[in-house]
């Protein structure tokens, strides 16, 4: 007798849900305080100015402003440029 069933065995057919990770707000976008910027596992991106890090490494805005990506000491960082400086940039 066979120990394994054929191709359509009832033991197959399971899958886990997607984790929906990734960048949620891109460079130049205007955000409010508390908005999630990046969902990640580990610190692929590090928090910069006006950006906080949650216990699951999620990066979020601590202040309203414009999202800016950069590199500092070889690490990718995310910064928020506060709203007062945004108005001057948008008028130019």
GROMACS .gro file of C-alpha atoms in nm, residues 3-72:
model
   70
    3UNK     CA    1   0.205   0.575   0.215
    4UNK     CA    2   0.147   0.899   0.018
    5UNK     CA    3  -0.160   1.007  -0.173
    6UNK     CA    4  -0.157   1.143  -0.526
    7UNK     CA    5  -0.110   1.503  -0.643
    8UNK     CA    6  -0.437   1.633  -0.498
    9UNK     CA    7  -0.374   1.518  -0.143
   10UNK     CA    8  -0.585   1.677   0.128
   11UNK     CA    9  -0.261   1.746   0.318
   12UNK     CA   10  -0.173   2.023   0.070
   13UNK     CA   11  -0.344   2.356   0.014
   14UNK     CA   12  -0.225   2.578   0.299
   15UNK     CA   13  -0.067   2.921   0.267
   16UNK     CA   14   0.000   3.214   0.497
   17UNK     CA   15  -0.132   3.565   0.442
   18UNK     CA   16   0.098   3.829   0.294
   19UNK     CA   17   0.258   4.062   0.552
   20UNK     CA   18   0.205   4.378   0.343
   21UNK     CA   19   0.553   4.513   0.407
   22UNK     CA   20   0.725   4.793   0.220
   23UNK     CA   21   0.744   5.169   0.173
   24UNK     CA   22   0.403   5.331   0.232
   25UNK     CA   23   0.499   5.699   0.177
   26UNK     CA   24   0.758   5.792  -0.085
   27UNK     CA   25   1.008   6.079  -0.112
   28UNK     CA   26   0.848   6.422  -0.152
   29UNK     CA   27   0.507   6.314  -0.020
   30UNK     CA   28   0.353   6.531   0.253
   31UNK     CA   29   0.253   6.340   0.568
   32UNK     CA   30   0.092   6.413   0.904
   33UNK     CA   31   0.231   6.309   1.242
   34UNK     CA   32   0.162   5.943   1.318
   35UNK     CA   33   0.143   5.824   0.957
   36UNK     CA   34   0.324   5.498   0.881
   37UNK     CA   35   0.614   5.553   0.640
   38UNK     CA   36   0.765   5.203   0.611
   39UNK     CA   37   0.662   4.855   0.732
   40UNK     CA   38   0.970   4.632   0.753
   41UNK     CA   39   1.133   4.335   0.923
   42UNK     CA   40   1.462   4.446   1.073
   43UNK     CA   41   1.608   4.791   1.011
   44UNK     CA   42   1.650   4.804   0.635
   45UNK     CA   43   1.571   5.175   0.676
   46UNK     CA   44   1.674   5.366   0.988
   47UNK     CA   45   1.477   5.652   1.145
   48UNK     CA   46   1.616   6.002   1.092
   49UNK     CA   47   1.486   6.349   1.184
   50UNK     CA   48   1.123   6.351   1.305
   51UNK     CA   49   1.083   5.976   1.244
   52UNK     CA   50   1.009   5.716   1.512
   53UNK     CA   51   1.055   5.337   1.517
   54UNK     CA   52   0.796   5.095   1.656
   55UNK     CA   53   0.872   4.766   1.831
   56UNK     CA   54   0.817   4.579   1.501
   57UNK     CA   55   1.064   4.817   1.324
   58UNK     CA   56   0.784   5.016   1.158
   59UNK     CA   57   0.891   5.373   1.081
   60UNK     CA   58   0.636   5.649   1.142
   61UNK     CA   59   0.625   6.029   1.125
   62UNK     CA   60   0.665   6.220   1.451
   63UNK     CA   61   0.580   6.554   1.287
   64UNK     CA   62   0.394   6.679   0.980
   65UNK     CA   63   0.611   6.752   0.679
   66UNK     CA   64   0.767   6.614   0.363
   67UNK     CA   65   0.927   6.268   0.341
   68UNK     CA   66   1.295   6.263   0.247
   69UNK     CA   67   1.520   5.959   0.197
   70UNK     CA   68   1.896   5.973   0.244
   71UNK     CA   69   2.210   5.786   0.344
   72UNK     CA   70   2.401   5.854   0.665
   0.00000   0.00000   0.00000
